[in-house]
XYZ file of C-alpha atoms in Angstrom:
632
model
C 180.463 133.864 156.377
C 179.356 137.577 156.341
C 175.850 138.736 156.958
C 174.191 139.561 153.504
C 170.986 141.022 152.388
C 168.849 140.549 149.499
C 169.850 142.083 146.035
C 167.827 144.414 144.750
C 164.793 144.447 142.880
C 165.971 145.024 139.672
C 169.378 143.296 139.317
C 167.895 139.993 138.652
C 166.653 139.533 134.701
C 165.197 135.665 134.973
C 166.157 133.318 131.943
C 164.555 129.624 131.640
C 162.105 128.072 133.975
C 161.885 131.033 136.170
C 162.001 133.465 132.853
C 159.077 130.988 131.943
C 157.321 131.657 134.795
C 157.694 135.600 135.391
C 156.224 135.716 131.824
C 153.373 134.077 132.613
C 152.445 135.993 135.740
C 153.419 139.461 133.636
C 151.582 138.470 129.977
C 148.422 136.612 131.870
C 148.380 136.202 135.813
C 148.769 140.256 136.743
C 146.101 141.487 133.706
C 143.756 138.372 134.837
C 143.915 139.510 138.442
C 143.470 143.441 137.911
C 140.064 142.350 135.372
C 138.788 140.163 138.517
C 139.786 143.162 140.998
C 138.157 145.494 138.729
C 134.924 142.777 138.760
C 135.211 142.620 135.278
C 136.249 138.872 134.523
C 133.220 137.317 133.567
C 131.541 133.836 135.162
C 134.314 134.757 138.500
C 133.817 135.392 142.120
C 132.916 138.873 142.995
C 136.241 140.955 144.182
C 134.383 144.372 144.308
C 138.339 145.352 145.674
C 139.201 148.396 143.774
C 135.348 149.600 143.884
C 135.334 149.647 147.799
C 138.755 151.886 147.287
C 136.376 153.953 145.090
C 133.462 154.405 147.505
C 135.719 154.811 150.336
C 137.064 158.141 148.857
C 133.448 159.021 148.131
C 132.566 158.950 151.640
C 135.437 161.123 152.520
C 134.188 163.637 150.096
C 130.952 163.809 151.474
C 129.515 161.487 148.609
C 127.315 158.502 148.319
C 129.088 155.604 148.538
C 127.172 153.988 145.866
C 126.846 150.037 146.763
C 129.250 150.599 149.258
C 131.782 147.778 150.731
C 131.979 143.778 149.921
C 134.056 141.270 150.629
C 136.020 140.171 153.951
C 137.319 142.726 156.181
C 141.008 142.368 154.430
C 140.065 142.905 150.973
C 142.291 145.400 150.777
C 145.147 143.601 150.671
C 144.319 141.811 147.462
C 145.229 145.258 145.946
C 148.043 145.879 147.714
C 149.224 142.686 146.963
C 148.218 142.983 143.458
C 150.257 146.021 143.004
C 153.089 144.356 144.677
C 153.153 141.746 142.365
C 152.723 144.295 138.982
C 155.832 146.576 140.397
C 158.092 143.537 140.194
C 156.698 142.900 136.964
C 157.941 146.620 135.988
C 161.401 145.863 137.102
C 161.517 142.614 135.271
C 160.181 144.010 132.266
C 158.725 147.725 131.866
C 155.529 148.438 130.591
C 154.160 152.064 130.307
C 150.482 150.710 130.375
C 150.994 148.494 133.291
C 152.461 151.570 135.012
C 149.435 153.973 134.039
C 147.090 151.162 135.377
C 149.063 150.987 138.830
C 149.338 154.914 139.160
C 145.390 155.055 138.790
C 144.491 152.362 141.285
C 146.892 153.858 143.535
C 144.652 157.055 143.111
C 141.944 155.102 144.270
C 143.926 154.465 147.120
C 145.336 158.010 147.837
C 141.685 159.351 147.947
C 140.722 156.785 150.377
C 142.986 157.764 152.807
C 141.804 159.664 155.767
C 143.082 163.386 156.947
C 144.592 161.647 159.865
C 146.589 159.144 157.988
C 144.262 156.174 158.565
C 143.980 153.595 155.732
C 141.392 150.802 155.487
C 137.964 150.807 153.437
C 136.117 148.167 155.350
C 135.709 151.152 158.444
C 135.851 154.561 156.640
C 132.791 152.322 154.394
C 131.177 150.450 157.387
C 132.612 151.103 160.742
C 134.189 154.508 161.329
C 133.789 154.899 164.691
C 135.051 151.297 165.456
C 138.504 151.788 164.098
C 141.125 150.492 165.781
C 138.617 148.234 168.662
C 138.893 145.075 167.459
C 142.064 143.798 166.322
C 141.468 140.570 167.376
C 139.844 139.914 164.280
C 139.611 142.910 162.068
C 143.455 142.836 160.192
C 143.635 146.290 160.208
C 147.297 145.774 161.041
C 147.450 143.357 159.048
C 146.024 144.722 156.098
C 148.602 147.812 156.528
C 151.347 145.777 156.337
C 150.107 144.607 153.104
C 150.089 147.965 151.989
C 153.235 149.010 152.994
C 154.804 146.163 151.317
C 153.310 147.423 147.771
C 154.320 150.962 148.574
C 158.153 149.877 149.212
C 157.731 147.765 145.464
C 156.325 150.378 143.683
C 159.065 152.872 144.482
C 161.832 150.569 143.461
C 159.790 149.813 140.545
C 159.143 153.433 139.339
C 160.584 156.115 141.613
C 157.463 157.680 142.634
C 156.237 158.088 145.867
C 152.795 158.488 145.195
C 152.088 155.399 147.125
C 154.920 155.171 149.371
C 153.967 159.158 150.931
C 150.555 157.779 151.498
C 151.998 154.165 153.778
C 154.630 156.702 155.471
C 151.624 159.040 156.503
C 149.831 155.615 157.593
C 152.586 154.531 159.261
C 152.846 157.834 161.425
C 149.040 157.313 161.956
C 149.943 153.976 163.717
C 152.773 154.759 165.414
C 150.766 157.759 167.203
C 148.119 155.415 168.094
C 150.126 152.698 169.323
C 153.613 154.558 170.862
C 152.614 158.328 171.300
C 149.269 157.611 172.508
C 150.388 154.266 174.112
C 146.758 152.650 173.236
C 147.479 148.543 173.912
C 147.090 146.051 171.233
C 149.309 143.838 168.964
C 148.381 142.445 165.463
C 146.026 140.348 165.444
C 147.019 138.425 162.154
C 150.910 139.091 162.037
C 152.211 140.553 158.770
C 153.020 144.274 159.578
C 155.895 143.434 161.377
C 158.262 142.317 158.412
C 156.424 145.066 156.136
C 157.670 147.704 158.251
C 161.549 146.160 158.296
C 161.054 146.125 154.689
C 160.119 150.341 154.936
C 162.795 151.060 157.483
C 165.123 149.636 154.897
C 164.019 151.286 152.197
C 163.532 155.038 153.535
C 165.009 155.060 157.266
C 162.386 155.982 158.661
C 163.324 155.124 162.646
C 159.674 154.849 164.222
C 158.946 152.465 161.152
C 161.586 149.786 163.051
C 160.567 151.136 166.786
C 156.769 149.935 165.920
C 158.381 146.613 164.671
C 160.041 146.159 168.188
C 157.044 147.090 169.892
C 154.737 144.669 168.054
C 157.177 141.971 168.571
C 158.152 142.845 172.009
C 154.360 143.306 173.160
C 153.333 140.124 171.865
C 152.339 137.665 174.457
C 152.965 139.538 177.446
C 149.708 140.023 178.397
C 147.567 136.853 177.779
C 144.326 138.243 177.936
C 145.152 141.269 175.786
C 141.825 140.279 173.276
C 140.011 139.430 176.079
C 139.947 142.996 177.491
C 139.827 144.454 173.835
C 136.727 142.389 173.341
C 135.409 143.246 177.078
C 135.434 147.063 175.629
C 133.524 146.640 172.769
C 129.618 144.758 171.993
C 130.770 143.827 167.799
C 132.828 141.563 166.049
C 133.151 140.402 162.610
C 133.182 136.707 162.491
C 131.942 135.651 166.203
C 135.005 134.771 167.361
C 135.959 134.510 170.737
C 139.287 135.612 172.330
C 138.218 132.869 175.567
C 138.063 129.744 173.111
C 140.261 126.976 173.995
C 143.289 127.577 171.911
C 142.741 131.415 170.977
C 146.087 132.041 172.363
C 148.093 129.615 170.589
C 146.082 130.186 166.975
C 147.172 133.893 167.427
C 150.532 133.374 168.568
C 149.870 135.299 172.010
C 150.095 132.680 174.830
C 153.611 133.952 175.895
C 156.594 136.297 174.745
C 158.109 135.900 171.757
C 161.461 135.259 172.801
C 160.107 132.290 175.114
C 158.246 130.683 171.694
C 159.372 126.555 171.711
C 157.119 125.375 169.111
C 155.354 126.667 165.537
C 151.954 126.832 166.616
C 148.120 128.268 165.776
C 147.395 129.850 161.834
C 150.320 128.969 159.796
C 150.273 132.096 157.623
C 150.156 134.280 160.737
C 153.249 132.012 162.296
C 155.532 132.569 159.299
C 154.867 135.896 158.803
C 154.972 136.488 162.260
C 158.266 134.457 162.456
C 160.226 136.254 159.437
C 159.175 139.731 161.233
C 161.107 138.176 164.426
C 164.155 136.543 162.280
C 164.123 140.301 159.815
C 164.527 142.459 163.187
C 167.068 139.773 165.078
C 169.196 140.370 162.222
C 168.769 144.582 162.011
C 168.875 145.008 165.807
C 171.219 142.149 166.567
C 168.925 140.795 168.778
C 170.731 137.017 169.626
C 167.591 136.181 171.662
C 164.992 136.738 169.281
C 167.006 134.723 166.829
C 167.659 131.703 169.504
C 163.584 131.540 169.327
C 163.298 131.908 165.666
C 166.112 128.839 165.247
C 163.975 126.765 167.639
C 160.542 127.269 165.720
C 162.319 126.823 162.409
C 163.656 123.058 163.817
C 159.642 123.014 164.820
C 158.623 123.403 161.339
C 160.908 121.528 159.127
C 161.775 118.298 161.615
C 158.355 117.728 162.724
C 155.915 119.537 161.090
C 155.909 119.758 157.430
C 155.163 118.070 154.582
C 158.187 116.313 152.360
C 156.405 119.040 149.764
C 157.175 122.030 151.974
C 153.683 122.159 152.973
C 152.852 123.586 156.395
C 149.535 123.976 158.289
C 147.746 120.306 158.484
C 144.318 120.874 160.108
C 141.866 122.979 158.120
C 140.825 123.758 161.906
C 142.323 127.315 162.017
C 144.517 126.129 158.747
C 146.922 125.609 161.477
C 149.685 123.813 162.901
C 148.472 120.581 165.064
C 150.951 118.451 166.829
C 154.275 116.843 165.924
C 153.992 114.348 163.257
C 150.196 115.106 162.341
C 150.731 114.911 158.793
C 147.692 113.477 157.485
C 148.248 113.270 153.317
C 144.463 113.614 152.324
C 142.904 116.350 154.588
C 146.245 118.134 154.403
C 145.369 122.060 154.276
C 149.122 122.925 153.689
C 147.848 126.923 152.194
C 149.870 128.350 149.313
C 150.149 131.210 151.450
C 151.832 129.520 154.303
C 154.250 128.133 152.430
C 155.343 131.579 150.821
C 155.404 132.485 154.602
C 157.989 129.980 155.001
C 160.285 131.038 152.405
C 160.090 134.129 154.005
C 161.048 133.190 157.077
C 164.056 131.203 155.869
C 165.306 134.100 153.223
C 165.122 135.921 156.856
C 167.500 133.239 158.445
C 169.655 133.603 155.634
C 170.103 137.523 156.359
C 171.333 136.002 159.842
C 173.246 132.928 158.970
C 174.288 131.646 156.357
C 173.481 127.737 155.901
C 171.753 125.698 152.959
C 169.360 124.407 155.152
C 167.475 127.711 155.013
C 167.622 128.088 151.228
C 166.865 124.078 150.647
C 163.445 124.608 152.498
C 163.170 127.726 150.426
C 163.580 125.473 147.294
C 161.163 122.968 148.432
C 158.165 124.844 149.053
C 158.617 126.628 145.969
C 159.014 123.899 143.548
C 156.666 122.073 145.224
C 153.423 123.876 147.016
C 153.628 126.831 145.816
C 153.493 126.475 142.156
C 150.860 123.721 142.651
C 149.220 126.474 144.047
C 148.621 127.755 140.242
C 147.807 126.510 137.391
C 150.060 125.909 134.374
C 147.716 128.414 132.529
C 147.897 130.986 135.149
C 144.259 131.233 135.593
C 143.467 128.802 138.424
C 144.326 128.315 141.578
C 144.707 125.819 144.591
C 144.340 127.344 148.226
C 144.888 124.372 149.695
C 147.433 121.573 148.420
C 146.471 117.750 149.797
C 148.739 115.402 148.987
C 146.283 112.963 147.900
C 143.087 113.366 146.052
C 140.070 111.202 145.500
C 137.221 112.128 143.298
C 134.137 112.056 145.540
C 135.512 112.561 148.573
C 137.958 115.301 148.009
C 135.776 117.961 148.183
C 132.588 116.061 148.993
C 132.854 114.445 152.287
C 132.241 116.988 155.129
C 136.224 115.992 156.321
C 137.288 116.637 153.171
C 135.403 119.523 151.638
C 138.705 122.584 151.883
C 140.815 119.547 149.314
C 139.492 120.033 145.853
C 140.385 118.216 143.066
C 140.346 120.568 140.723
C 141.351 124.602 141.506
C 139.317 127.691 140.983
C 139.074 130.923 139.330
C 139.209 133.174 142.176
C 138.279 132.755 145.973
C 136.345 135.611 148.502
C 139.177 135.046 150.369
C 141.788 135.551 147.629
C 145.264 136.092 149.486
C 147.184 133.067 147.797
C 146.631 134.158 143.825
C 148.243 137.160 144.391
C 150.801 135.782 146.724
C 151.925 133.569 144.470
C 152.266 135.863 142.044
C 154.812 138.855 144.016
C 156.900 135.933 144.504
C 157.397 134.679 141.271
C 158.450 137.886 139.864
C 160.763 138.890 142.914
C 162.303 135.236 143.034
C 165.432 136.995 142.260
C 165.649 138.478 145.722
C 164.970 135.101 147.520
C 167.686 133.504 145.224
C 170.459 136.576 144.866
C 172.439 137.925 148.141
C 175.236 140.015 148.725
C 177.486 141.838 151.064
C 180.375 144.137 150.041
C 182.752 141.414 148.862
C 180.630 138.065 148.270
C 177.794 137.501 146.098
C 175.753 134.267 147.121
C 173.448 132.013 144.875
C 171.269 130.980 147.310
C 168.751 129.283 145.101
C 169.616 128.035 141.078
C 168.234 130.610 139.372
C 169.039 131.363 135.189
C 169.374 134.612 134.054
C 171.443 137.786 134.447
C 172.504 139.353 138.350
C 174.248 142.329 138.656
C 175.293 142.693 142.158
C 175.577 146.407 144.094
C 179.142 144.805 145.073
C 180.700 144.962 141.694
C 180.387 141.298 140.938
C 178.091 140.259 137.322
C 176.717 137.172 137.319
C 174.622 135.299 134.146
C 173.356 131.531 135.438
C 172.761 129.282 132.445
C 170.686 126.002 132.962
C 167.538 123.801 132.768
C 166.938 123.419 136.700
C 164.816 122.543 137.537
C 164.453 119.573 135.082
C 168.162 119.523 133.857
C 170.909 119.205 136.765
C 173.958 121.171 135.295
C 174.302 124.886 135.645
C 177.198 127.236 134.157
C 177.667 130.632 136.297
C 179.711 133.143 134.189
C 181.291 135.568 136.696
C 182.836 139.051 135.705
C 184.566 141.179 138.960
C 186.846 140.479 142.010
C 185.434 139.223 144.762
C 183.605 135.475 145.877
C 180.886 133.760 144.964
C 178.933 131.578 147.464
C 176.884 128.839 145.637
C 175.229 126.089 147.907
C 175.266 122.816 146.798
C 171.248 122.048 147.516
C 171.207 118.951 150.333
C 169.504 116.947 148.460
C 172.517 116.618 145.703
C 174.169 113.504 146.954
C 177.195 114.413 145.629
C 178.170 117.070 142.864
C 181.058 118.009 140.843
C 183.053 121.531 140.266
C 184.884 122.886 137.865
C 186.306 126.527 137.258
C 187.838 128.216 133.931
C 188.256 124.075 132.876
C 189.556 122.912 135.607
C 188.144 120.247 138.546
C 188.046 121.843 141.824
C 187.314 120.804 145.306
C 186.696 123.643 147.354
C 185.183 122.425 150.918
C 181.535 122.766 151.728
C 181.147 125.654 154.616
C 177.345 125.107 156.104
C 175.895 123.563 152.668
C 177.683 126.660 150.548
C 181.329 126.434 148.361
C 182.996 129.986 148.310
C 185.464 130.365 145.189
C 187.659 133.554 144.710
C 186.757 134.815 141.316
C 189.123 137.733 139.567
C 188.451 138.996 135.993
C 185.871 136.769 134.431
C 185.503 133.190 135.369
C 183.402 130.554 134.092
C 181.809 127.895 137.153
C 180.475 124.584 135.903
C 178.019 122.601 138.772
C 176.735 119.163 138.383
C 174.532 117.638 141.206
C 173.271 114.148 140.964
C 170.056 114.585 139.601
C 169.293 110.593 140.099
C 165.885 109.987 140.964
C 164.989 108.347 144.371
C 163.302 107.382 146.572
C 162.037 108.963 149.664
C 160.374 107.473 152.865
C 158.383 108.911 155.884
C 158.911 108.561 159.672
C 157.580 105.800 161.702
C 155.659 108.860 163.606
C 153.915 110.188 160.827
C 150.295 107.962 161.224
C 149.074 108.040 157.770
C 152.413 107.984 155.752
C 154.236 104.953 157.819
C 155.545 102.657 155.653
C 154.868 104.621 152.329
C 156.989 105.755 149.808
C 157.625 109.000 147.657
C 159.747 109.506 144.761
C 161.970 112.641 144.346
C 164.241 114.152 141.431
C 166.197 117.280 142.334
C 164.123 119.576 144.216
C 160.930 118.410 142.776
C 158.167 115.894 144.932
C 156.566 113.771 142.748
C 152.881 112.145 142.366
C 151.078 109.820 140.991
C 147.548 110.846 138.612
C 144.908 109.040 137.267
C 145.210 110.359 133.903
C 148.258 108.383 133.966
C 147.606 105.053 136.222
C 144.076 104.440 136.118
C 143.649 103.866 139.958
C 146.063 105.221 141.688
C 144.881 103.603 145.589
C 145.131 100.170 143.952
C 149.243 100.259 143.333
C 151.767 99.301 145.418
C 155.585 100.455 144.141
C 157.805 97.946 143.922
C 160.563 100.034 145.800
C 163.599 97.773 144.762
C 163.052 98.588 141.170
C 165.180 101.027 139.050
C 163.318 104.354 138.202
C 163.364 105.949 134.880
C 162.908 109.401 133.584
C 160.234 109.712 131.136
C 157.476 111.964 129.534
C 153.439 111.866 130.049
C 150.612 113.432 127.433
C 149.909 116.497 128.195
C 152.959 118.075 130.413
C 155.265 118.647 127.678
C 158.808 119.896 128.733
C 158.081 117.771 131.991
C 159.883 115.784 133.341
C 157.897 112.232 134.220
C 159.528 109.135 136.572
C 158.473 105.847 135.649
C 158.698 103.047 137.985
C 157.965 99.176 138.531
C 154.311 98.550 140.487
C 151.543 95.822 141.067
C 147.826 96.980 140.472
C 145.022 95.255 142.532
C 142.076 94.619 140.908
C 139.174 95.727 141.686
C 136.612 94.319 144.034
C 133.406 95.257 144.453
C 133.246 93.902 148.198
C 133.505 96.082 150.976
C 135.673 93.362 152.684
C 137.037 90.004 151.948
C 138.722 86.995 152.619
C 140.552 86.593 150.063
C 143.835 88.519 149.324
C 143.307 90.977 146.243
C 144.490 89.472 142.686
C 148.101 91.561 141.643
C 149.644 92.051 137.962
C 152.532 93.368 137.321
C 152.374 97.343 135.866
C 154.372 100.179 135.022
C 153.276 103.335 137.276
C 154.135 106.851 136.299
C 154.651 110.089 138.615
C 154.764 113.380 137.576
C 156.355 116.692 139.359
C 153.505 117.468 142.086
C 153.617 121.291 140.871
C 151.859 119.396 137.591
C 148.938 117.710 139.196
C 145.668 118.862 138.141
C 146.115 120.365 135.065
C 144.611 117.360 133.078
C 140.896 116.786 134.506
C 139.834 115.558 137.503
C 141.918 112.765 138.638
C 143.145 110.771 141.351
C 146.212 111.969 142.817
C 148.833 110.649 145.376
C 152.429 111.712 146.703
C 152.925 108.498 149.516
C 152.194 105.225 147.934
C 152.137 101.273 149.375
């Protein structure tokens, strides 16, 4: 199959579960954010984001800076991902006031921009004559990738380039730092790289895809890169040393990029890091960049992810550990590392075409990262264990990053707002297209309208309900994949059965005029066990419907440790109080009873029960609870 490329940002107008979801983001998530940004959402951690903006400009002006900066050293990109998130809202649905609101924030960010281009409020507030010194830990880099991501949104969105001028004139900034001046250094927490494939895309702007190369090419060479930067300098923000045991593999530097075997270090930096690699291998054609990216995707997915598309185990550097270190209830598994993944495989699919890419894609959607918010749009998880205790989850000193129960806001708020800019571009991770083929990538209702020609509207309840209709108007072929999971699925076009052969997960039909495309996938509940290797899940069992994990709550069970799942039993679809429009699995169980001795003798007293999962993107939305994916 052809190489394609995402559709654009506004050809995708979301219908059903998705429509659901975008609405929610647009009517609550984006206004609750920009109140919390603004420090005006009462009984909330302190943002102070769009202020340090504001006193940033003031001390370019000459002005006090008033109470000058808070927050980590990248609050900046909450904005930028903020504004990200409110552009695709515009080109899902437009909204004059929304688009007032972004235009003065983004004044707030023109005024805080230096003469010479440079962009970041934690050093033109605190630091300026330590700029560009310590990017071992300071995410300048990263922080402008951020940025240039929300600039390339809030063109599509709107057409201006108020924004977008300001991330060019940054971007020149870097690139005379880094390639005219030739000053050493690579990012220190990836991200830049794929933002600046992402502006090279968008405007052409060459030296935006030459300071890609560079980072990526740079990376690694030169081991002790930090170790000199930090030799040069007598600060740093968080103490960290570049000569710790396992610096190099937590920031992805230990060797070059094209030699990488294994996902290893920071998860979020990985992915990000890894998309960059797999977005430039396909622009440049770069077949040994993408032989590395192939090998640290089989890294992730065969031996180091959760079945919920969960990646990063150890809240040690939220990182990557070994293969099989899976543990279920000090999982750290951040919602932003699994948007990194689906990322990195919507980058695979720009290179090759193969389900695999988009099932993952599905999975850690579904799954982590809408756990990662709450139903209501107004919490949210950071971290997603895959089993919860009251008491210890967030008590005991092992287990103090798993809460049982998510938050407002965090001082270190990157996943509410990344979860956000992906639910309203979904359509792009979904949607591709080349000049004769339109491909469905992920089931997604609503209207496409391809650049190709081809019109597409996508009728059905996924991810609940199992049969989707695709109406097709134009000449040319559609590419649907049949998700892996589907054990078997049936086709029919214009009324009548088909059986076009599968091609790397994907059926390509020839569609002239208008056609109407009926899919069925077996939507049968199942089962799903874990590897022998994986310590703490051996011998355990999941359930699965579809794309969605399921758990088992409290609310629900009573004690959720004291079942054991009779896994020869039948499992039924069902509903639970409280999750309306949800669907529940019920299942045949025994319950132990209790026992108030630590240890005993005697084998534990069974009865026969009726246990109930619900989708794992649910959990936590009815009280604290117990909570478990892998039962006995």
């Amino acid at each position: 199959m052809k190489i394609q490329h995402q559709i654009s940002g506004k050809s995708y107008k979301a219908s059903g579960f998705i429509g659901r979801y975008q609405k929610l983001v647009t009517e609550t998530v984006i206004p609750w954010q920009e109140k919390i940004l603004m420090d005006e959402a009462p009984n909330t951690e302190k943002s102070h984001a769009i202020a340090n903006f504001i006193n940033a400009g003031k001390v370019l002006r000459g002005e006090d800076p008033g109470d000058g900066f808070y927050g980590m050293v990248f609050q900046d990109s909450d904005v930028a991902k903020w504004i990200e998130s409110a552009s695709f809202s515009l080109m899902n649905t437009p909204d004059p006031e929304l688009e007032k609101e972004l235009d003065k924030v983004i004044g707030y960010i023109a005024a805080a921009q230096d003469e010479d281009g440079y962009l970041n409020t934690y050093f033109t507030v605190k630091d300026r004559d330590k700029r560009w010194t310590n990017l071992h830990e300071a995410h300048e880099l990263y922080v402008a990738g951020h940025m240039i991501e929300a600039a390339c949104a809030h063109f599509e969105a709107t057409g201006k380039r108020t924004l977008l001028d300001v991330m060019i004139k940054n971007t020149e900034h870097i690139y005379d730092h880094f390639i005219v001046k030739g000053n050493p250094g690579v990012p220190g927490h990836p991200e830049i790289e794929l933002a600046l494939m992402k502006l090279y895309r968008l405007t052409g702007n060459a030296r935006a895809l030459e300071l890609c190369r560079h980072f990526l090419n740079e990376r690694g060479t030169d081991p002790e890169l930090f170790i000199k930067e930090a030799d040069n300098r007598n600060w740093s923000v968080w103490g960290s040393n570049p000569r710790d045991e396992g610096d190099l593999l937590y920031r992805q530097c230990d060797r070059p990029l094209r030699e990488l075997e294994a996902a290893t270090g920071h998860a979020v930096r990985a992915v990000y890091l890894y998309a960059g690699m797999a977005d430039y291998a396909s622009e440049a054609g770069d077949d040994e960049l993408l032989s590395a990216c192939r090998r640290l995707w089989d890294s992730i997915v065969r031996r180091r992810m959760y079945v919920t598309g969960g990646i990063g185990s150890t809240v040690q550097g939220e990182a990557f550990t070994v293969d099989y270190d899976l543990p279920p209830d000090t999982a750290y598994a951040e919602t932003c590392a699994s948007v990194g993944l689906i990322f990195f495989a919507s980058r695979m699919l720009e290179n090759e075409i193969k389900g695999v890419y988009a099932d993952i894609m599905e999975r850690a959607f579904y799954n982590t990262v809408l756990a990662g918010m709450a139903l209501d749009g107004k919490r949210f998880f950071y971290v997603n264990p895959l089993e919860v205790d009251p008491g210890i989850s967030g008590v005991a000193v092992t287990h103090k990053h798993d809460l049982p129960v998510r938050p407002k806001w965090y001082q270190c708020a990157c996943c509410p707002p990344n979860v956000a800019r992906l639910i309203e571009s979904f359509g792009r991770y979904a949607y591709g297209e080349n000049e004769d083929t339109a491909y469905c990538h992920l089931i997604a209702p609503g209207e496409v309208q391809f650049d190709n020609g081809l019109t597409l509207t996508c009728t059905t309840d996924y991810p609940h309900g199992m049969d989707i209709r695709y109406s097709v108007e134009g000449t040319g072929k559609l590419a649907i994949r049949v998700p892996g999971w589907s054990s078997s699925f049936g086709l029919v076009k214009d009324g009548v059965k088909i059986s076009p052969e599968l091609d790397n997960g994907y059926i390509c039909i020839d569609v002239e005029g208008s056609s109407e495309i009926e899919l069925k996938l077996d939507g049968t509940p199942h089962f799903v066990y874990a590897s022998s290797r994986i310590p703490r899940a051996a011998g355990m069992v999941s359930l699965r419907r579809g794309p969605l994990v399921y758990c088992f709550e409290g609310v629900d069970n009573g004690s959720v440790k004291a079942l054991c799942i009779d896994r020869k039993s039948g499992i039924d679809i069902t509903s639970v109080p409280g999750l309306p429009d949800v669907d529940a699995l019920a299942v045949k169980a025994w319950r132990e009873a209790e026992n108030d001795e630590l240890y005993s003798d005697d084998a534990p007293v069974t009865e026969p029960v009726e246990a109930v999962a619900i989708p794992y993107y649910t959990w936590g939305n009815r009280g604290e609870t117990e909570m478990r994916v892998w039962m006995r």
